[in-house]
Amino acid sequence: MKKDYGFATKQIHTGSISAQDNYGSMQVPIYQTATYRFKTVQEGGARFAGEDGGYIYTRLGNPTQAVLEARMADLENGEAALALASGMGAITTAIWSAIDGESEIIADETLYGCTFAYFVHGLSKFGVKVHMVDMANPENIKAHLNKKTAVVYLESPCNPTLKIVDIAEVSRIAHEYNPDIKVMVDNTFATPYLTRPLDLGADVSLHSATKYLNGHGDVIGGVIVAKKDFVEVCRLHGLKDLTGAVIGPFDAFLLLRGIQTLDIRMDKHSKNAKEIAEFLRDHPAIKTVYYPGFKDFPGHDTAAKQMDQFGGMISFETYKGRDETAAAINGLQLATIAVSLGDTQTLVEHPASMTHSAYTPEELKAAGIPESLVRISAGLEDAKDIIADFKQAFDKLI
């Protein structure tokens, strides 16, 4: 694709397989095969030796998957991408590919619950030391940078508090200390439509493709975008030998379908989130609204600098306790109580008992996650209808 093509053009066309090779098919075919035929033993040997770029086995690559990877690399302005079976598959594959038993990791203390559990409860079993710090102040990473630091890991906006981390400043500090440190950013909340971490100096952009990239709540997937050499390490070592987090051809097809409408969906998600956040801020039962689009939100200026819009996620606290807040949530009639995000439907969840249940009460407090926090993924419905639903549910707390 031409570099000067716009985002919408890239999300539809990048990597598309020639129609002449696929009977004129307008959509990328689903290559539902596990293995591939070699013309000769010599051809098979050349492929295993890396001398022939053809396909071998779908654990290592698949034509449908290859289009998805080319498209994601283009949208993130990266050299290459690897599609995987889940967001956690992408995260673990990238981390295992970047570390050894002597490595240390610096991670932001506010993370998706399963990522947190992997860092704090999982990697420690293998002797990998993880320093959890508050990267709202990027200077906080300096105290832990040393010759063993292999990865600096963050989300922005963070899940579930929407905390904003300055990706460019964290990348600058890490790379000034050691250019070989891999700065990894989970870009799930923002998507490449709103934020492109590699343009800001990060080395790796990670996605749970299950969320906004897919956008329809019907497939699990993950993506790693980085320089070609690191992506190949992730493919041939992290994925093939360590995690085995192989994405299926049909899942890759569904993700390609979803990505074709990413821009218009993110526009609507962002618009709806802004309207819902403004309603919640003025509601007498709501104590605090976490939304980076508010000018008084900590990190707003950084968000305005590194995001094209403020996204579709909101969190909030009520003046009431956990049980009363839960009762109000249970009274929602249109919004759906469910984990995940980026679906067409508005989703509401309670992080402390759901997505972030791996955190202890002490760890929740350290990460700035109140136990009464409620997270909203604004859907694509008419905003007035979602607002009316929240009003009828939370008016009961007044």
PDB file of C-alpha atoms in Angstrom, residues 94-394:
ATOM      1  CA  ALA A  94       5.972 -10.997  23.260  1.00  0.00           C
ATOM      2  CA  ILE A  95       7.279 -11.107  26.835  1.00  0.00           C
ATOM      3  CA  TRP A  96       8.747 -14.634  26.606  1.00  0.00           C
ATOM      4  CA  SER A  97      10.428 -13.603  23.342  1.00  0.00           C
ATOM      5  CA  ALA A  98      12.107 -10.609  24.992  1.00  0.00           C
ATOM      6  CA  ILE A  99      13.379 -12.082  28.284  1.00  0.00           C
ATOM      7  CA  ASP A 100      15.504 -14.812  29.783  1.00  0.00           C
ATOM      8  CA  GLY A 101      15.843 -16.131  33.327  1.00  0.00           C
ATOM      9  CA  GLU A 102      18.050 -13.204  34.343  1.00  0.00           C
ATOM     10  CA  SER A 103      15.780 -10.491  32.978  1.00  0.00           C
ATOM     11  CA  GLU A 104      13.871  -7.835  34.876  1.00  0.00           C
ATOM     12  CA  ILE A 105      10.695  -6.047  33.803  1.00  0.00           C
ATOM     13  CA  ILE A 106       9.328  -2.661  34.788  1.00  0.00           C
ATOM     14  CA  ALA A 107       5.539  -2.558  34.498  1.00  0.00           C
ATOM     15  CA  ASP A 108       2.924   0.019  35.319  1.00  0.00           C
ATOM     16  CA  GLU A 109       0.984  -0.918  38.436  1.00  0.00           C
ATOM     17  CA  THR A 110      -2.414  -0.432  36.763  1.00  0.00           C
ATOM     18  CA  LEU A 111      -2.970  -3.229  34.273  1.00  0.00           C
ATOM     19  CA  TYR A 112      -5.621  -5.587  32.972  1.00  0.00           C
ATOM     20  CA  GLY A 113      -6.164  -8.213  35.679  1.00  0.00           C
ATOM     21  CA  CYS A 114      -4.786 -11.205  33.761  1.00  0.00           C
ATOM     22  CA  THR A 115      -1.706  -9.240  32.672  1.00  0.00           C
ATOM     23  CA  PHE A 116      -1.154  -8.266  36.297  1.00  0.00           C
ATOM     24  CA  ALA A 117      -1.504 -11.896  37.397  1.00  0.00           C
ATOM     25  CA  TYR A 118       0.978 -13.012  34.719  1.00  0.00           C
ATOM     26  CA  PHE A 119       3.556 -10.464  35.844  1.00  0.00           C
ATOM     27  CA  VAL A 120       3.108 -10.694  39.607  1.00  0.00           C
ATOM     28  CA  HIS A 121       2.065 -14.301  40.170  1.00  0.00           C
ATOM     29  CA  GLY A 122       3.332 -16.072  37.041  1.00  0.00           C
ATOM     30  CA  LEU A 123       6.753 -14.782  36.044  1.00  0.00           C
ATOM     31  CA  SER A 124       8.038 -14.875  39.626  1.00  0.00           C
ATOM     32  CA  LYS A 125       7.926 -18.679  39.435  1.00  0.00           C
ATOM     33  CA  PHE A 126      10.604 -18.517  36.747  1.00  0.00           C
ATOM     34  CA  GLY A 127      12.896 -16.088  38.539  1.00  0.00           C
ATOM     35  CA  VAL A 128      11.887 -13.050  36.494  1.00  0.00           C
ATOM     36  CA  LYS A 129      11.735  -9.938  38.650  1.00  0.00           C
ATOM     37  CA  VAL A 130       8.930  -7.470  37.880  1.00  0.00           C
ATOM     38  CA  HIS A 131       8.957  -3.955  39.334  1.00  0.00           C
ATOM     39  CA  MET A 132       5.485  -2.422  39.520  1.00  0.00           C
ATOM     40  CA  VAL A 133       5.537   1.388  39.409  1.00  0.00           C
ATOM     41  CA  ASP A 134       3.162   4.276  38.751  1.00  0.00           C
ATOM     42  CA  MET A 135       4.067   5.464  35.259  1.00  0.00           C
ATOM     43  CA  ALA A 136       1.724   8.436  35.432  1.00  0.00           C
ATOM     44  CA  ASN A 137       5.055   9.975  36.381  1.00  0.00           C
ATOM     45  CA  PRO A 138       7.491   8.479  33.830  1.00  0.00           C
ATOM     46  CA  GLU A 139      10.431   9.405  36.082  1.00  0.00           C
ATOM     47  CA  ASN A 140       9.373   6.558  38.381  1.00  0.00           C
ATOM     48  CA  ILE A 141      10.926   3.988  36.050  1.00  0.00           C
ATOM     49  CA  LYS A 142      14.433   5.415  36.551  1.00  0.00           C
ATOM     50  CA  ALA A 143      14.857   3.910  40.026  1.00  0.00           C
ATOM     51  CA  HIS A 144      14.503   0.388  38.598  1.00  0.00           C
ATOM     52  CA  LEU A 145      16.395   0.623  35.304  1.00  0.00           C
ATOM     53  CA  ASN A 146      19.489  -1.570  35.355  1.00  0.00           C
ATOM     54  CA  LYS A 147      21.545  -3.809  33.079  1.00  0.00           C
ATOM     55  CA  LYS A 148      19.003  -6.639  33.527  1.00  0.00           C
ATOM     56  CA  THR A 149      16.006  -4.559  32.405  1.00  0.00           C
ATOM     57  CA  ALA A 150      14.632  -6.182  29.253  1.00  0.00           C
ATOM     58  CA  VAL A 151      11.083  -4.798  29.058  1.00  0.00           C
ATOM     59  CA  VAL A 152       9.184  -1.691  30.120  1.00  0.00           C
ATOM     60  CA  TYR A 153       5.472  -2.475  29.900  1.00  0.00           C
ATOM     61  CA  LEU A 154       2.422  -0.222  30.086  1.00  0.00           C
ATOM     62  CA  GLU A 155      -1.135   0.463  29.001  1.00  0.00           C
ATOM     63  CA  SER A 156      -2.489   3.861  28.008  1.00  0.00           C
ATOM     64  CA  PRO A 157      -5.296   4.446  28.760  1.00  0.00           C
ATOM     65  CA  CYS A 158      -4.949   1.975  31.615  1.00  0.00           C
ATOM     66  CA  ASN A 159      -7.549  -0.650  32.409  1.00  0.00           C
ATOM     67  CA  PRO A 160      -9.800   0.117  34.324  1.00  0.00           C
ATOM     68  CA  THR A 161      -9.036   3.618  35.674  1.00  0.00           C
ATOM     69  CA  LEU A 162      -8.289   5.224  32.284  1.00  0.00           C
ATOM     70  CA  LYS A 163      -5.022   6.527  33.746  1.00  0.00           C
ATOM     71  CA  ILE A 164      -2.891   8.087  31.011  1.00  0.00           C
ATOM     72  CA  VAL A 165       0.796   7.267  30.612  1.00  0.00           C
ATOM     73  CA  ASP A 166       3.041   9.419  28.416  1.00  0.00           C
ATOM     74  CA  ILE A 167       4.253   6.807  25.933  1.00  0.00           C
ATOM     75  CA  ALA A 168       6.824   9.084  24.309  1.00  0.00           C
ATOM     76  CA  GLU A 169       8.397  10.097  27.617  1.00  0.00           C
ATOM     77  CA  VAL A 170       8.555   6.550  28.999  1.00  0.00           C
ATOM     78  CA  SER A 171      10.131   5.397  25.714  1.00  0.00           C
ATOM     79  CA  ARG A 172      12.661   8.235  25.778  1.00  0.00           C
ATOM     80  CA  ILE A 173      13.769   7.502  29.341  1.00  0.00           C
ATOM     81  CA  ALA A 174      14.037   3.746  28.760  1.00  0.00           C
ATOM     82  CA  HIS A 175      15.934   4.044  25.475  1.00  0.00           C
ATOM     83  CA  GLU A 176      18.309   6.699  26.765  1.00  0.00           C
ATOM     84  CA  TYR A 177      19.312   4.217  29.466  1.00  0.00           C
ATOM     85  CA  ASN A 178      19.544   1.270  27.039  1.00  0.00           C
ATOM     86  CA  PRO A 179      18.331   1.279  23.414  1.00  0.00           C
ATOM     87  CA  ASP A 180      17.848  -2.499  23.576  1.00  0.00           C
ATOM     88  CA  ILE A 181      15.074  -2.300  26.185  1.00  0.00           C
ATOM     89  CA  LYS A 182      11.739  -3.242  24.613  1.00  0.00           C
ATOM     90  CA  VAL A 183       9.054  -0.701  25.479  1.00  0.00           C
ATOM     91  CA  MET A 184       5.748  -2.544  25.084  1.00  0.00           C
ATOM     92  CA  VAL A 185       2.365  -0.818  25.022  1.00  0.00           C
ATOM     93  CA  ASP A 186      -0.995  -2.540  25.280  1.00  0.00           C
ATOM     94  CA  ASN A 187      -2.927  -0.427  22.762  1.00  0.00           C
ATOM     95  CA  THR A 188      -6.239  -2.271  23.139  1.00  0.00           C
ATOM     96  CA  PHE A 189      -8.237   0.629  24.592  1.00  0.00           C
ATOM     97  CA  ALA A 190      -7.054   3.177  22.037  1.00  0.00           C
ATOM     98  CA  THR A 191      -6.585   1.057  18.874  1.00  0.00           C
ATOM     99  CA  PRO A 192      -4.281   2.260  16.073  1.00  0.00           C
ATOM    100  CA  TYR A 193      -7.058   4.603  14.951  1.00  0.00           C
ATOM    101  CA  LEU A 194      -6.595   6.756  18.066  1.00  0.00           C
ATOM    102  CA  THR A 195      -2.991   6.058  19.163  1.00  0.00           C
ATOM    103  CA  ARG A 196       0.058   4.650  17.387  1.00  0.00           C
ATOM    104  CA  PRO A 197       2.633   3.754  20.080  1.00  0.00           C
ATOM    105  CA  LEU A 198       5.415   2.964  17.592  1.00  0.00           C
ATOM    106  CA  ASP A 199       5.220   6.526  16.252  1.00  0.00           C
ATOM    107  CA  LEU A 200       5.719   7.712  19.847  1.00  0.00           C
ATOM    108  CA  GLY A 201       8.916   5.717  20.345  1.00  0.00           C
ATOM    109  CA  ALA A 202       7.642   2.391  21.701  1.00  0.00           C
ATOM    110  CA  ASP A 203       9.046  -0.859  20.296  1.00  0.00           C
ATOM    111  CA  VAL A 204       6.011  -3.133  20.487  1.00  0.00           C
ATOM    112  CA  SER A 205       2.279  -2.443  20.233  1.00  0.00           C
ATOM    113  CA  LEU A 206       0.012  -5.164  21.608  1.00  0.00           C
ATOM    114  CA  HIS A 207      -3.708  -5.767  21.184  1.00  0.00           C
ATOM    115  CA  SER A 208      -6.477  -7.914  22.455  1.00  0.00           C
ATOM    116  CA  ALA A 209      -8.047  -8.043  19.002  1.00  0.00           C
ATOM    117  CA  THR A 210     -11.147  -9.473  20.672  1.00  0.00           C
ATOM    118  CA  LYS A 211     -12.134  -5.935  21.565  1.00  0.00           C
ATOM    119  CA  TYR A 212     -12.365  -2.949  19.200  1.00  0.00           C
ATOM    120  CA  LEU A 213     -10.449  -4.501  16.302  1.00  0.00           C
ATOM    121  CA  ASN A 214     -13.061  -7.221  15.993  1.00  0.00           C
ATOM    122  CA  GLY A 215     -15.840  -5.019  17.294  1.00  0.00           C
ATOM    123  CA  HIS A 216     -18.648  -7.572  17.221  1.00  0.00           C
ATOM    124  CA  GLY A 217     -18.020  -9.705  20.302  1.00  0.00           C
ATOM    125  CA  ASP A 218     -17.745 -12.966  18.376  1.00  0.00           C
ATOM    126  CA  VAL A 219     -14.052 -13.885  18.203  1.00  0.00           C
ATOM    127  CA  ILE A 220     -10.970 -14.070  20.442  1.00  0.00           C
ATOM    128  CA  GLY A 221      -7.635 -12.866  19.076  1.00  0.00           C
ATOM    129  CA  GLY A 222      -4.442 -10.930  19.721  1.00  0.00           C
ATOM    130  CA  VAL A 223      -1.818  -9.033  17.737  1.00  0.00           C
ATOM    131  CA  ILE A 224       1.840  -8.069  18.165  1.00  0.00           C
ATOM    132  CA  VAL A 225       3.222  -5.226  16.000  1.00  0.00           C
ATOM    133  CA  ALA A 226       6.944  -4.413  16.019  1.00  0.00           C
ATOM    134  CA  LYS A 227      10.077  -4.440  13.899  1.00  0.00           C
ATOM    135  CA  LYS A 228      10.353  -7.428  11.582  1.00  0.00           C
ATOM    136  CA  ASP A 229      13.239  -9.089  13.413  1.00  0.00           C
ATOM    137  CA  PHE A 230      11.414  -9.103  16.764  1.00  0.00           C
ATOM    138  CA  VAL A 231       8.162 -10.300  15.180  1.00  0.00           C
ATOM    139  CA  GLU A 232      10.039 -13.232  13.652  1.00  0.00           C
ATOM    140  CA  VAL A 233      11.480 -14.111  17.073  1.00  0.00           C
ATOM    141  CA  CYS A 234       7.933 -14.008  18.435  1.00  0.00           C
ATOM    142  CA  ARG A 235       6.699 -16.252  15.612  1.00  0.00           C
ATOM    143  CA  LEU A 236       9.502 -18.814  15.494  1.00  0.00           C
ATOM    144  CA  HIS A 237      10.342 -18.909  19.203  1.00  0.00           C
ATOM    145  CA  GLY A 238       7.659 -17.312  21.375  1.00  0.00           C
ATOM    146  CA  LEU A 239       4.669 -18.732  19.497  1.00  0.00           C
ATOM    147  CA  LYS A 240       6.056 -21.900  17.928  1.00  0.00           C
ATOM    148  CA  ASP A 241       8.052 -23.168  20.894  1.00  0.00           C
ATOM    149  CA  LEU A 242       6.638 -21.507  24.008  1.00  0.00           C
ATOM    150  CA  THR A 243       2.993 -20.436  23.968  1.00  0.00           C
ATOM    151  CA  GLY A 244       1.459 -22.204  20.967  1.00  0.00           C
ATOM    152  CA  ALA A 245      -1.168 -19.435  20.901  1.00  0.00           C
ATOM    153  CA  VAL A 246      -2.138 -20.114  17.291  1.00  0.00           C
ATOM    154  CA  ILE A 247      -4.974 -18.134  15.743  1.00  0.00           C
ATOM    155  CA  GLY A 248      -7.362 -20.061  13.499  1.00  0.00           C
ATOM    156  CA  PRO A 249      -7.978 -19.003   9.875  1.00  0.00           C
ATOM    157  CA  PHE A 250     -11.675 -18.338  10.510  1.00  0.00           C
ATOM    158  CA  ASP A 251     -10.839 -16.104  13.478  1.00  0.00           C
ATOM    159  CA  ALA A 252      -8.359 -14.206  11.310  1.00  0.00           C
ATOM    160  CA  PHE A 253     -11.107 -13.772   8.710  1.00  0.00           C
ATOM    161  CA  LEU A 254     -13.525 -12.379  11.313  1.00  0.00           C
ATOM    162  CA  LEU A 255     -10.909  -9.921  12.539  1.00  0.00           C
ATOM    163  CA  LEU A 256     -10.303  -8.729   8.979  1.00  0.00           C
ATOM    164  CA  ARG A 257     -14.043  -8.185   8.632  1.00  0.00           C
ATOM    165  CA  GLY A 258     -14.160  -6.135  11.818  1.00  0.00           C
ATOM    166  CA  ILE A 259     -11.128  -3.982  11.034  1.00  0.00           C
ATOM    167  CA  GLN A 260     -12.732  -2.748   7.810  1.00  0.00           C
ATOM    168  CA  THR A 261     -15.117  -0.576   9.875  1.00  0.00           C
ATOM    169  CA  LEU A 262     -12.753   0.305  12.738  1.00  0.00           C
ATOM    170  CA  ASP A 263     -12.635   4.047  12.078  1.00  0.00           C
ATOM    171  CA  ILE A 264     -16.378   4.666  11.899  1.00  0.00           C
ATOM    172  CA  ARG A 265     -17.014   2.464  14.920  1.00  0.00           C
ATOM    173  CA  MET A 266     -14.367   4.235  16.994  1.00  0.00           C
ATOM    174  CA  ASP A 267     -15.850   7.601  16.031  1.00  0.00           C
ATOM    175  CA  LYS A 268     -19.243   6.475  17.385  1.00  0.00           C
ATOM    176  CA  HIS A 269     -17.814   4.747  20.471  1.00  0.00           C
ATOM    177  CA  SER A 270     -15.881   7.918  21.305  1.00  0.00           C
ATOM    178  CA  LYS A 271     -18.874  10.199  20.708  1.00  0.00           C
ATOM    179  CA  ASN A 272     -21.158   8.042  22.854  1.00  0.00           C
ATOM    180  CA  ALA A 273     -18.588   7.783  25.652  1.00  0.00           C
ATOM    181  CA  LYS A 274     -18.263  11.558  25.803  1.00  0.00           C
ATOM    182  CA  GLU A 275     -22.037  12.013  26.110  1.00  0.00           C
ATOM    183  CA  ILE A 276     -22.386   9.261  28.731  1.00  0.00           C
ATOM    184  CA  ALA A 277     -19.441  10.635  30.741  1.00  0.00           C
ATOM    185  CA  GLU A 278     -20.942  14.132  30.744  1.00  0.00           C
ATOM    186  CA  PHE A 279     -24.266  12.736  31.974  1.00  0.00           C
ATOM    187  CA  LEU A 280     -22.607  10.737  34.742  1.00  0.00           C
ATOM    188  CA  ARG A 281     -20.546  13.725  35.888  1.00  0.00           C
ATOM    189  CA  ASP A 282     -23.746  15.696  36.481  1.00  0.00           C
ATOM    190  CA  HIS A 283     -25.704  12.889  38.139  1.00  0.00           C
ATOM    191  CA  PRO A 284     -26.128  13.419  41.915  1.00  0.00           C
ATOM    192  CA  ALA A 285     -25.425   9.761  42.756  1.00  0.00           C
ATOM    193  CA  ILE A 286     -22.052   9.733  40.982  1.00  0.00           C
ATOM    194  CA  LYS A 287     -19.001  10.740  42.988  1.00  0.00           C
ATOM    195  CA  THR A 288     -16.207  10.571  40.394  1.00  0.00           C
ATOM    196  CA  VAL A 289     -16.041   9.943  36.652  1.00  0.00           C
ATOM    197  CA  TYR A 290     -12.809   8.664  35.114  1.00  0.00           C
ATOM    198  CA  TYR A 291     -12.688   9.901  31.524  1.00  0.00           C
ATOM    199  CA  PRO A 292      -9.585  11.335  29.810  1.00  0.00           C
ATOM    200  CA  GLY A 293     -11.682  13.707  27.720  1.00  0.00           C
ATOM    201  CA  PHE A 294     -12.404  15.902  30.762  1.00  0.00           C
ATOM    202  CA  LYS A 295      -9.966  18.804  30.976  1.00  0.00           C
ATOM    203  CA  ASP A 296      -9.560  18.320  34.729  1.00  0.00           C
ATOM    204  CA  PHE A 297      -8.801  14.599  34.403  1.00  0.00           C
ATOM    205  CA  PRO A 298      -5.183  13.841  35.409  1.00  0.00           C
ATOM    206  CA  GLY A 299      -3.268  13.173  32.207  1.00  0.00           C
ATOM    207  CA  HIS A 300      -5.779  14.947  29.957  1.00  0.00           C
ATOM    208  CA  ASP A 301      -3.079  17.010  28.255  1.00  0.00           C
ATOM    209  CA  THR A 302      -1.010  13.904  27.535  1.00  0.00           C
ATOM    210  CA  ALA A 303      -4.090  12.097  26.239  1.00  0.00           C
ATOM    211  CA  ALA A 304      -4.867  15.031  23.949  1.00  0.00           C
ATOM    212  CA  LYS A 305      -1.298  14.863  22.657  1.00  0.00           C
ATOM    213  CA  GLN A 306      -1.097  11.126  21.939  1.00  0.00           C
ATOM    214  CA  MET A 307      -4.737  10.266  21.164  1.00  0.00           C
ATOM    215  CA  ASP A 308      -6.768  11.487  18.193  1.00  0.00           C
ATOM    216  CA  GLN A 309      -9.955  11.093  20.277  1.00  0.00           C
ATOM    217  CA  PHE A 310     -10.517  10.006  23.868  1.00  0.00           C
ATOM    218  CA  GLY A 311     -11.972   6.578  23.167  1.00  0.00           C
ATOM    219  CA  GLY A 312     -15.024   4.628  24.210  1.00  0.00           C
ATOM    220  CA  MET A 313     -14.186   3.703  27.819  1.00  0.00           C
ATOM    221  CA  ILE A 314     -15.423   5.316  31.039  1.00  0.00           C
ATOM    222  CA  SER A 315     -15.205   4.368  34.713  1.00  0.00           C
ATOM    223  CA  PHE A 316     -16.981   5.875  37.689  1.00  0.00           C
ATOM    224  CA  GLU A 317     -17.665   5.647  41.420  1.00  0.00           C
ATOM    225  CA  THR A 318     -20.922   6.327  43.237  1.00  0.00           C
ATOM    226  CA  TYR A 319     -21.357   7.814  46.696  1.00  0.00           C
ATOM    227  CA  LYS A 320     -22.750   4.497  47.883  1.00  0.00           C
ATOM    228  CA  GLY A 321     -21.031   1.291  48.896  1.00  0.00           C
ATOM    229  CA  ARG A 322     -20.185  -1.723  46.810  1.00  0.00           C
ATOM    230  CA  ASP A 323     -23.452  -3.593  47.418  1.00  0.00           C
ATOM    231  CA  GLU A 324     -25.728  -0.654  46.702  1.00  0.00           C
ATOM    232  CA  THR A 325     -23.764   0.184  43.563  1.00  0.00           C
ATOM    233  CA  ALA A 326     -24.050  -3.438  42.423  1.00  0.00           C
ATOM    234  CA  ALA A 327     -27.804  -3.325  42.972  1.00  0.00           C
ATOM    235  CA  ALA A 328     -28.040  -0.253  40.726  1.00  0.00           C
ATOM    236  CA  ILE A 329     -26.008  -2.003  38.026  1.00  0.00           C
ATOM    237  CA  ASN A 330     -28.331  -4.993  38.287  1.00  0.00           C
ATOM    238  CA  GLY A 331     -31.187  -2.634  37.488  1.00  0.00           C
ATOM    239  CA  LEU A 332     -29.858  -1.754  34.047  1.00  0.00           C
ATOM    240  CA  GLN A 333     -32.304  -2.741  31.308  1.00  0.00           C
ATOM    241  CA  LEU A 334     -30.452  -1.946  28.063  1.00  0.00           C
ATOM    242  CA  ALA A 335     -26.781  -1.951  28.940  1.00  0.00           C
ATOM    243  CA  THR A 336     -25.354  -5.442  29.445  1.00  0.00           C
ATOM    244  CA  ILE A 337     -23.453  -6.673  32.500  1.00  0.00           C
ATOM    245  CA  ALA A 338     -20.470  -8.384  30.894  1.00  0.00           C
ATOM    246  CA  VAL A 339     -16.692  -8.285  30.770  1.00  0.00           C
ATOM    247  CA  SER A 340     -14.731  -7.443  27.626  1.00  0.00           C
ATOM    248  CA  LEU A 341     -15.161  -4.197  25.711  1.00  0.00           C
ATOM    249  CA  GLY A 342     -15.384  -2.733  22.225  1.00  0.00           C
ATOM    250  CA  ASP A 343     -18.607  -4.578  21.403  1.00  0.00           C
ATOM    251  CA  THR A 344     -21.535  -3.024  19.544  1.00  0.00           C
ATOM    252  CA  GLN A 345     -23.477  -3.237  22.811  1.00  0.00           C
ATOM    253  CA  THR A 346     -22.751  -1.111  25.873  1.00  0.00           C
ATOM    254  CA  LEU A 347     -21.062  -3.344  28.457  1.00  0.00           C
ATOM    255  CA  VAL A 348     -20.853  -2.676  32.193  1.00  0.00           C
ATOM    256  CA  GLU A 349     -18.691  -4.541  34.713  1.00  0.00           C
ATOM    257  CA  HIS A 350     -17.317  -4.319  38.243  1.00  0.00           C
ATOM    258  CA  PRO A 351     -13.503  -4.652  37.969  1.00  0.00           C
ATOM    259  CA  ALA A 352     -12.747  -5.601  41.584  1.00  0.00           C
ATOM    260  CA  SER A 353     -14.954  -8.698  41.394  1.00  0.00           C
ATOM    261  CA  MET A 354     -14.527  -9.448  37.682  1.00  0.00           C
ATOM    262  CA  THR A 355     -11.688  -8.392  35.374  1.00  0.00           C
ATOM    263  CA  HIS A 356      -9.338  -7.375  38.195  1.00  0.00           C
ATOM    264  CA  SER A 357     -10.212 -10.031  40.747  1.00  0.00           C
ATOM    265  CA  ALA A 358      -6.571 -11.232  40.623  1.00  0.00           C
ATOM    266  CA  TYR A 359      -5.629  -8.109  42.606  1.00  0.00           C
ATOM    267  CA  THR A 360      -5.720  -8.306  46.412  1.00  0.00           C
ATOM    268  CA  PRO A 361      -7.434  -5.391  48.210  1.00  0.00           C
ATOM    269  CA  GLU A 362      -3.969  -3.995  48.942  1.00  0.00           C
ATOM    270  CA  GLU A 363      -2.918  -4.308  45.306  1.00  0.00           C
ATOM    271  CA  LEU A 364      -6.138  -2.638  44.137  1.00  0.00           C
ATOM    272  CA  LYS A 365      -5.389   0.281  46.438  1.00  0.00           C
ATOM    273  CA  ALA A 366      -1.783   0.538  45.239  1.00  0.00           C
ATOM    274  CA  ALA A 367      -2.966   0.538  41.618  1.00  0.00           C
ATOM    275  CA  GLY A 368      -5.546   3.254  42.297  1.00  0.00           C
ATOM    276  CA  ILE A 369      -8.511   0.967  41.580  1.00  0.00           C
ATOM    277  CA  PRO A 370     -11.362   1.633  44.036  1.00  0.00           C
ATOM    278  CA  GLU A 371     -13.334  -1.453  45.032  1.00  0.00           C
ATOM    279  CA  SER A 372     -16.528   0.380  44.108  1.00  0.00           C
ATOM    280  CA  LEU A 373     -15.302   1.305  40.608  1.00  0.00           C
ATOM    281  CA  VAL A 374     -17.647   0.556  37.681  1.00  0.00           C
ATOM    282  CA  ARG A 375     -16.321   0.290  34.103  1.00  0.00           C
ATOM    283  CA  ILE A 376     -18.351   1.090  30.989  1.00  0.00           C
ATOM    284  CA  SER A 377     -17.577   0.205  27.400  1.00  0.00           C
ATOM    285  CA  ALA A 378     -19.799   2.586  25.445  1.00  0.00           C
ATOM    286  CA  GLY A 379     -21.531   0.737  22.625  1.00  0.00           C
ATOM    287  CA  LEU A 380     -22.981   1.866  19.314  1.00  0.00           C
ATOM    288  CA  GLU A 381     -26.584   2.355  20.409  1.00  0.00           C
ATOM    289  CA  ASP A 382     -28.220   5.789  20.443  1.00  0.00           C
ATOM    290  CA  ALA A 383     -26.517   7.584  23.310  1.00  0.00           C
ATOM    291  CA  LYS A 384     -29.801   8.990  24.596  1.00  0.00           C
ATOM    292  CA  ASP A 385     -31.119   5.473  25.165  1.00  0.00           C
ATOM    293  CA  ILE A 386     -28.059   4.358  27.105  1.00  0.00           C
ATOM    294  CA  ILE A 387     -28.155   7.564  29.156  1.00  0.00           C
ATOM    295  CA  ALA A 388     -31.843   7.000  29.960  1.00  0.00           C
ATOM    296  CA  ASP A 389     -30.996   3.471  31.110  1.00  0.00           C
ATOM    297  CA  PHE A 390     -28.229   4.700  33.433  1.00  0.00           C
ATOM    298  CA  LYS A 391     -30.543   7.413  34.731  1.00  0.00           C
ATOM    299  CA  GLN A 392     -33.340   5.022  35.701  1.00  0.00           C
ATOM    300  CA  ALA A 393     -30.840   2.660  37.355  1.00  0.00           C
ATOM    301  CA  PHE A 394     -28.781   5.212  39.301  1.00  0.00           C
TER     302      PHE A 394
END
